[in-house]
Short mmCIF file of C-alpha atoms in Angstrom, two decimals:
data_model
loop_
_atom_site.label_atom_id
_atom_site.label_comp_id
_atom_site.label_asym_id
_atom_site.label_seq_id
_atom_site.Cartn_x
_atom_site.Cartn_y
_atom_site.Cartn_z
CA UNK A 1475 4.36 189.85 125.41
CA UNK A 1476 2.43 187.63 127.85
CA UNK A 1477 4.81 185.56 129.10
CA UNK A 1478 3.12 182.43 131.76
CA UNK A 1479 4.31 182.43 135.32
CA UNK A 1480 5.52 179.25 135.13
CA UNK A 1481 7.46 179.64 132.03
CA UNK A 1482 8.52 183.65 133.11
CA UNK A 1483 12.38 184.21 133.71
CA UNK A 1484 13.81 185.97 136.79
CA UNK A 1485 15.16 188.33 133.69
CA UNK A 1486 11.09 189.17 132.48
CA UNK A 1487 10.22 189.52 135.45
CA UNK A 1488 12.67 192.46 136.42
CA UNK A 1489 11.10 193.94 133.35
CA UNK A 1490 7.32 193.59 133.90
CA UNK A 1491 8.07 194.54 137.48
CA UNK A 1492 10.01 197.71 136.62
CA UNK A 1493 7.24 198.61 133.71
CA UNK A 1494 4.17 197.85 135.31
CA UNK A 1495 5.06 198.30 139.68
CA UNK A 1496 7.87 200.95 139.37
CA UNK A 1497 7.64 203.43 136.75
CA UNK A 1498 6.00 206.23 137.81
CA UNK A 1499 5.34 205.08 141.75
CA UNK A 1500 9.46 206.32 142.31
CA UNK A 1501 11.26 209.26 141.74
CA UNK A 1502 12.58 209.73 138.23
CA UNK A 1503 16.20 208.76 139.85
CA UNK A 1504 15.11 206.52 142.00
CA UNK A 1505 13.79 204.56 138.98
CA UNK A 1506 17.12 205.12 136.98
CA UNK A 1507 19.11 203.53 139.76
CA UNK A 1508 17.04 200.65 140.00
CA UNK A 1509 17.38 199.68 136.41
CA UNK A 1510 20.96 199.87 136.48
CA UNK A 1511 21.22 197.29 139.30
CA UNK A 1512 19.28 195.56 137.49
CA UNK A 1513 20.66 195.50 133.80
CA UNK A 1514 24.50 195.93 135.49
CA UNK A 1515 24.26 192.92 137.81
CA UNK A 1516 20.78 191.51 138.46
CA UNK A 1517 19.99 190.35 134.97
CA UNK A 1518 23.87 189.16 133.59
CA UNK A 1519 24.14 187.01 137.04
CA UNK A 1520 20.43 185.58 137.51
CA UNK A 1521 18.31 186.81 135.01
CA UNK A 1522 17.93 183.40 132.78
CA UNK A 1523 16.94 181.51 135.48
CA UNK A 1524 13.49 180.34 135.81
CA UNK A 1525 11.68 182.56 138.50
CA UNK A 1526 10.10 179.46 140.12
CA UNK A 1527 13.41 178.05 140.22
CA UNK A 1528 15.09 180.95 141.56
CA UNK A 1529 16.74 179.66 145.05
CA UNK A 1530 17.97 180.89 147.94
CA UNK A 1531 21.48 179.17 147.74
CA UNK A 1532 21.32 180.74 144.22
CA UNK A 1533 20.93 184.24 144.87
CA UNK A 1534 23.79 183.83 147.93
CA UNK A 1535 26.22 182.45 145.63
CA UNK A 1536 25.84 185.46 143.06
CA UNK A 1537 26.00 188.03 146.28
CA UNK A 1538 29.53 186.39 147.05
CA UNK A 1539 30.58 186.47 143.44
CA UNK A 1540 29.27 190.41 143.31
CA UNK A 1541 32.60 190.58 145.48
CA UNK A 1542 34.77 190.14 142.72
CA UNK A 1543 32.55 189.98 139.99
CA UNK A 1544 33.11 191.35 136.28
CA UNK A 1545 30.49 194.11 135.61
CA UNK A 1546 28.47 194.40 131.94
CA UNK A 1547 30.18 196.35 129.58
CA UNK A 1548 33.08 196.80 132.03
CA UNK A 1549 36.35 194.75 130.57
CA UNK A 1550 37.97 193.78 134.03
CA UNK A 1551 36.82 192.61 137.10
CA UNK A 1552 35.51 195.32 139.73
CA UNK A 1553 35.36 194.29 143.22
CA UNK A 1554 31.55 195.51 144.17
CA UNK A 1555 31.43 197.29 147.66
CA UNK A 1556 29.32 196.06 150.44
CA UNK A 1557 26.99 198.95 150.12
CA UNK A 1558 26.47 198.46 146.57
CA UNK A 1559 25.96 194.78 147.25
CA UNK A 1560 22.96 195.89 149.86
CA UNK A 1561 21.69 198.14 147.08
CA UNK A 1562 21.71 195.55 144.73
CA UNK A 1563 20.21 192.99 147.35
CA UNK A 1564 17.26 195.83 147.86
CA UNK A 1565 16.57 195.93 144.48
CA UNK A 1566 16.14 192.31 144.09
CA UNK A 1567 14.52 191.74 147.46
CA UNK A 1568 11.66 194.29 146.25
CA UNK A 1569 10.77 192.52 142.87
CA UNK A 1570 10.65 189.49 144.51
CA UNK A 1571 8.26 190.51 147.32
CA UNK A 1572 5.86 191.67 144.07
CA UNK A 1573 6.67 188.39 142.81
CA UNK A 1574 5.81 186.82 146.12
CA UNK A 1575 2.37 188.96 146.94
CA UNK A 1576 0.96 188.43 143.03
CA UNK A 1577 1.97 184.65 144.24
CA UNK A 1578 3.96 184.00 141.36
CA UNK A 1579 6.72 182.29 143.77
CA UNK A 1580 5.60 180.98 146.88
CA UNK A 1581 7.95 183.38 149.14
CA UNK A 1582 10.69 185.37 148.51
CA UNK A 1583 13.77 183.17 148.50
CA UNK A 1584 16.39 186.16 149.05
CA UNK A 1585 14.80 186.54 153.15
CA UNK A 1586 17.36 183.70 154.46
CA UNK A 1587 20.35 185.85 152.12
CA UNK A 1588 23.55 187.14 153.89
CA UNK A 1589 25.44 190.16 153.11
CA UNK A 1590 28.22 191.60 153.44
CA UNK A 1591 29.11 193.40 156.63
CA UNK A 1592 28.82 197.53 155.71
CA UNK A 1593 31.92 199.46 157.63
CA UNK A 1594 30.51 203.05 158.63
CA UNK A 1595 32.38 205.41 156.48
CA UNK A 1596 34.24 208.19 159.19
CA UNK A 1597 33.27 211.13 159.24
CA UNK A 1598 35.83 213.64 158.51
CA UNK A 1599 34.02 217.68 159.80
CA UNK A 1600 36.48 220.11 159.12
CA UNK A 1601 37.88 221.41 162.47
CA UNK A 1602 37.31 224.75 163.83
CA UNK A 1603 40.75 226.37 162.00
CA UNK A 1604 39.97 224.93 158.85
CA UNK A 1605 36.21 226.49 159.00
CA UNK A 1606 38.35 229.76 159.06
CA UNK A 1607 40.99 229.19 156.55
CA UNK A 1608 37.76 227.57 154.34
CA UNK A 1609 35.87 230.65 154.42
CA UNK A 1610 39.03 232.94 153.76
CA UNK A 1611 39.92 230.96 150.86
CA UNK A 1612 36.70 231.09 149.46
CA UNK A 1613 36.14 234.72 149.91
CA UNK A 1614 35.78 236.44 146.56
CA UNK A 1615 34.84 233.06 144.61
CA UNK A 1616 32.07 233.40 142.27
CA UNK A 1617 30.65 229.94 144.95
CA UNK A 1618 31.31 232.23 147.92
CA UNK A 1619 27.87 232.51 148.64
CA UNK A 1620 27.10 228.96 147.84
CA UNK A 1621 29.08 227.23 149.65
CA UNK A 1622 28.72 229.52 152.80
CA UNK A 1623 24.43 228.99 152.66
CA UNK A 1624 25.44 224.78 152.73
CA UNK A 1625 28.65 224.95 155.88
CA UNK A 1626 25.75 226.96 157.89
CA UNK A 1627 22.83 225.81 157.06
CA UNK A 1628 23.57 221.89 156.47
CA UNK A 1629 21.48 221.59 153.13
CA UNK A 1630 22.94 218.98 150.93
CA UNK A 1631 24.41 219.68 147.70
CA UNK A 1632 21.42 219.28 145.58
CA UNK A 1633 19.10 220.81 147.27
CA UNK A 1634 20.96 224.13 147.99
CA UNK A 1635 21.57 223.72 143.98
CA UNK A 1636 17.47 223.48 143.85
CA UNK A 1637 17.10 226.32 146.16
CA UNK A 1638 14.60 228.41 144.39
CA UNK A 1639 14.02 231.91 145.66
CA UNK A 1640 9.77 231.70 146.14
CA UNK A 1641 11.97 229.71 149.08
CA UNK A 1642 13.78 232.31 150.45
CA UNK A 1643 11.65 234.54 153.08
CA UNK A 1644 14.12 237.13 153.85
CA UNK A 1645 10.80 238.92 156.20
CA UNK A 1646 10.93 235.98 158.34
CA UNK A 1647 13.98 234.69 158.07
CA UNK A 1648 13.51 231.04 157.32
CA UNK A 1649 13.93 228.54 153.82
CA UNK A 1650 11.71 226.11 152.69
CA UNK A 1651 13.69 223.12 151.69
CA UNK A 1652 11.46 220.72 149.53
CA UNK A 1653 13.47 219.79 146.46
CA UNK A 1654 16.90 219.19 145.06
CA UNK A 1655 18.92 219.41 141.87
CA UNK A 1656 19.27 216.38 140.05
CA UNK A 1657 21.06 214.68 137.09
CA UNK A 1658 19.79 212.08 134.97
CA UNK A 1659 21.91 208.82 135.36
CA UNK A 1660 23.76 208.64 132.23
CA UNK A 1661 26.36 210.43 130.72
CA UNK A 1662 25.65 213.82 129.58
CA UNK A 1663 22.20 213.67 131.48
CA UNK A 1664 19.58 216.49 131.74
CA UNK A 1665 19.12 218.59 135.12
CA UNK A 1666 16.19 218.50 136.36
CA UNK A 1667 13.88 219.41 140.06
CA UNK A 1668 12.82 216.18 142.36
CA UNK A 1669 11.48 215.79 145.98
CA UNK A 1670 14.21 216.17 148.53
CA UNK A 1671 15.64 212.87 149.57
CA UNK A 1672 12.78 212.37 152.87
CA UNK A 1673 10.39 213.42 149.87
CA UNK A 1674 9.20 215.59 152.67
CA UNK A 1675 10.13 219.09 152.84
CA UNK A 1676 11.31 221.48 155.95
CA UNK A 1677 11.93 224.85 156.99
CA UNK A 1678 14.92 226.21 158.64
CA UNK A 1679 15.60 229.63 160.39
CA UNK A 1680 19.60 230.06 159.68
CA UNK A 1681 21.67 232.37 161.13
CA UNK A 1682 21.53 235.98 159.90
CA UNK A 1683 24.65 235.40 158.00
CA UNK A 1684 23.08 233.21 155.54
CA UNK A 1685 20.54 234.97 154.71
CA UNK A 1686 23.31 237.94 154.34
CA UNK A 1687 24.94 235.76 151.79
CA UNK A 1688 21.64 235.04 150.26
CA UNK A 1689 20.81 238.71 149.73
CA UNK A 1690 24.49 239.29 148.45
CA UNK A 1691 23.64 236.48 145.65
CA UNK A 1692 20.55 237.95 144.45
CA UNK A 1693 22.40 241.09 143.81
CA UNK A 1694 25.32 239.67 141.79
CA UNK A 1695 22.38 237.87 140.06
CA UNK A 1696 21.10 240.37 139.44
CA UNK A 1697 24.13 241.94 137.63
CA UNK A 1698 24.53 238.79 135.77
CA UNK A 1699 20.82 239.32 134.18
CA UNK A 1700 21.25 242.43 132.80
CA UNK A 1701 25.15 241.11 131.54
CA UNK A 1702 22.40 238.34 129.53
CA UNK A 1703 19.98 240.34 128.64
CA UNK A 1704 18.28 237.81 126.52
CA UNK A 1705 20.53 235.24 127.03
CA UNK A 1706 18.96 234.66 130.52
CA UNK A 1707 17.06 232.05 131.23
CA UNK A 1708 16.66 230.91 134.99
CA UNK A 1709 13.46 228.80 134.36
CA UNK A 1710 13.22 227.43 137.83
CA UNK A 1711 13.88 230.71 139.35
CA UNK A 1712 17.00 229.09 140.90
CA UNK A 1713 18.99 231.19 143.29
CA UNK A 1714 22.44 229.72 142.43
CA UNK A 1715 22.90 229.91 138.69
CA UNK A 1716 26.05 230.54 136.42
CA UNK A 1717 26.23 233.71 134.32
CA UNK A 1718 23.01 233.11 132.11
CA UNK A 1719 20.68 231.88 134.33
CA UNK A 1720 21.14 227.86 133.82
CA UNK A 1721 21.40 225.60 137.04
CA UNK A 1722 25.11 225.24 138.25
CA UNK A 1723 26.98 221.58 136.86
CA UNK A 1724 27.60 219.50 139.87
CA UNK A 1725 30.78 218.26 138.42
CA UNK A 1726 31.54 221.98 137.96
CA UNK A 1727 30.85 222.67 141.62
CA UNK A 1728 32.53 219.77 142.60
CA UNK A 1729 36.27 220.53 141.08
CA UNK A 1730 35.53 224.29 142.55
CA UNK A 1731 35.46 222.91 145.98
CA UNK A 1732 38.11 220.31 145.58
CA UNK A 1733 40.63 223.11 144.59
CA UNK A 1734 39.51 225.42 147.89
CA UNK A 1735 40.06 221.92 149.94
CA UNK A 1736 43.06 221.66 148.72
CA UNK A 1737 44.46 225.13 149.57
CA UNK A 1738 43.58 225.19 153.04
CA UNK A 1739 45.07 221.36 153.39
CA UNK A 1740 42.17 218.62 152.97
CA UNK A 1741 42.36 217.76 149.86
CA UNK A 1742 40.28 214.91 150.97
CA UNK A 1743 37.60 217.03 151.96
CA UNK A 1744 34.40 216.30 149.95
CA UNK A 1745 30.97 218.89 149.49
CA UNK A 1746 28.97 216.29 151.92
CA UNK A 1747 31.47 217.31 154.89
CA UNK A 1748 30.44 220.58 154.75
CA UNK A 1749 27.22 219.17 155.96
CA UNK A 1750 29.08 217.13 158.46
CA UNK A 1751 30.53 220.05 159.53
CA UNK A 1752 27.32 222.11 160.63
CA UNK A 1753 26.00 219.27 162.55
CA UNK A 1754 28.66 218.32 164.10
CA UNK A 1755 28.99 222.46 164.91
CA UNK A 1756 25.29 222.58 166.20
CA UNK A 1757 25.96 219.64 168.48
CA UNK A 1758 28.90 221.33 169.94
CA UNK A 1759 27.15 224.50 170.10
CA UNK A 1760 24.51 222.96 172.52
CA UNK A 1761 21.62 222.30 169.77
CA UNK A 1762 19.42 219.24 170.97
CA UNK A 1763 19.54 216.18 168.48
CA UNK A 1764 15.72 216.97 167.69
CA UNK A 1765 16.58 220.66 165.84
CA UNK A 1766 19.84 219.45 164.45
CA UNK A 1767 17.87 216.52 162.85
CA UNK A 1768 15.03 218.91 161.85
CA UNK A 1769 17.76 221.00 160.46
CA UNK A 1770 19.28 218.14 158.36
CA UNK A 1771 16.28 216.64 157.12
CA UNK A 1772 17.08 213.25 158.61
CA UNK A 1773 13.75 210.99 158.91
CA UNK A 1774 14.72 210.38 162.79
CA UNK A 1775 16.83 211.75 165.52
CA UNK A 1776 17.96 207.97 166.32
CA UNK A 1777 19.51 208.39 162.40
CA UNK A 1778 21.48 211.52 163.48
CA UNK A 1779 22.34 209.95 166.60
CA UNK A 1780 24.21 206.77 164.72
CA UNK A 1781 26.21 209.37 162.44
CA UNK A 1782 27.12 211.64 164.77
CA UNK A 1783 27.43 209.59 167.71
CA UNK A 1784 30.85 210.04 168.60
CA UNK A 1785 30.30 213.85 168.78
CA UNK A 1786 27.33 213.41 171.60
CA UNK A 1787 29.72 211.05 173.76
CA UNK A 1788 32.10 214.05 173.73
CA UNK A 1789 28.94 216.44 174.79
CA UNK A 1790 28.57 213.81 177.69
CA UNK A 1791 32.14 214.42 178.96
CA UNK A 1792 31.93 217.62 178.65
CA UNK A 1793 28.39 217.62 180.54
CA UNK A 1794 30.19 215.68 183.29
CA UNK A 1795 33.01 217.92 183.61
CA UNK A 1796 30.59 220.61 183.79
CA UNK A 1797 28.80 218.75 186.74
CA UNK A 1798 31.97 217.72 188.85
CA UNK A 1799 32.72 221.44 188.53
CA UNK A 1800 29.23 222.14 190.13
CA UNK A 1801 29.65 219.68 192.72
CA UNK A 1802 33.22 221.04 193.93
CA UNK A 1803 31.34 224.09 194.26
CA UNK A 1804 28.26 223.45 195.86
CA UNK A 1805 31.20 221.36 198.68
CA UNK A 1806 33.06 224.48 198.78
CA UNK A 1807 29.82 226.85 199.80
#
């Protein structure tokens, strides 16, 4: 229903703007997320205000109540993080540029906004002993293979779950990485393919070992086929499957890895560190930022810089030791 500009809530205009500007421009997910910020917080806290009327003093004061606000649906109050807050923020911020460009406001009033201050998450590589104790633990486990293609080659969980094997060159050595294993955002949600999180795909040359592990998998998939007979169905050709073909759960994979964490002492320990963990290795190992951020998929080697950071200021001391060691020599000669 036409509703006039003038007349138009901020509330129908998250709607038109989500019909007619986002559906179909984003990534299935990417649109799923955005309506929940939207319906969750966007919508309950400004949504029947007028969209002229729509201030900046407005939109700061329902930021600061995000804080401690009381979510829809949810019967107590859930303090929102700051991240979530900036995702919520980005969401906004976007509909109101459209808003802004098809001049149905004049500018966007959530520019002057503040938000809450984001404190980096650590993170937590497992050290070299517990790389050891991981891959004993896991030796033998139907995810062996699994989770020894993401500690070595970096993928992220989704996208070694997507791993198809028209991916896989075992002649040359190398893996295309261009999509990832997703779940539709609601409970009990369908798997499905997407783009990989850059939307831009890359390939990698891992170590031999990987692609030993991969070659190990396609046999005990193998095995598992013939187990199915015509119970199989792999229709995405996925290399990582459970016994009749069918993507792996990522819940499933999840409490898998959680009990192995636990065993060899970080029970913290999430799937995501295991990426950690092979950057953080490559650095150490004397990879240049470009390749490990080629490796990862990050859009810029300033990106892996600000993660890893703390690990190149150790490569500096160690490059400095290495120097003063030179120097004492070249005095010595």
């Amino acid at each position: 229903t036409y509703t006039e500009p003038d007349k138009m809530t901020v509330g129908e205009w998250l709607d038109m703007w989500l019909k007619e500007y986002v559906t179909g421009a984003v990534k299935p997910f990417t649109l799923a997320s955005y309506t929940a910020q939207c319906e969750n917080h966007i919508k309950p806290g400004l949504g029947a205000i007028k969209l002229t009327a729509l201030n900046s003093v407005q939109i700061q004061k329902f930021y600061n109540g995000l804080k401690t606000t009381q979510s829809k649906g949810k019967g107590k109050n859930n303090m929102l993080s700051p991240k979530t807050i900036k995702n919520v923020h980005g969401v906004l911020h976007k509909a109101l540029d459209k808003a802004a460009e098809l001049r149905y406001i004049a500018f966007n009033p959530s520019d002057p906004c503040t938000l809450p201050r984001i404190k980096k998450k650590e993170v937590k590589p497992l050290e070299q002993s517990e790389i050891a104790a991981f891959l004993k633990a896991v030796q033998g486990s139907r995810y062996e293979n699994l989770f020894t293609v993401v500690l070595f080659t970096g993928l992220r969980e989704g996208e070694a779950l997507g791993l198809s094997w028209d991916k896989v060159d075992f002649t040359n050595g190398t893996i295309l990485v261009n999509t990832q294993l997703q779940q539709a955002k609601k409970r009990g949600g369908n798997y499905y393919l997407a783009e990989t999180k850059s939307s831009k795909g890359r390939l990698i040359t891992p170590a031999p070992s990987v692609m030993a592990a991969l070659r190990a998998e396609k046999v005990v998939q193998a095995e598992r086929r013939l187990m199915a007979g015509r119970a199989w169905n792999n229709k995405y050709n996925l290399v990582f499957t459970n016994e009749i073909g069918e993507n792996l759960a990522i819940n499933t994979v999840y409490k898998n890895f959680k009990k192995i964490a636990a065993e060899i002492g970080r029970p913290d320990a999430r799937v995501h560190d295991l990426r950690h963990t092979f950057a953080v290795m490559s650095l150490q190992e004397g990879d240049d930022v470009k390749t490990v951020q080629s490796n990862l998929g990050h859009a810029t080697a300033s990106f892996t810089l600000d993660v890893y950071g703390h690990v190149s200021e150790k490569m500096k001391k160690e490059s400095a030791a290495r120097m003063e060691a030179f120097i004492e020599s070249v005095k010595k000669a």
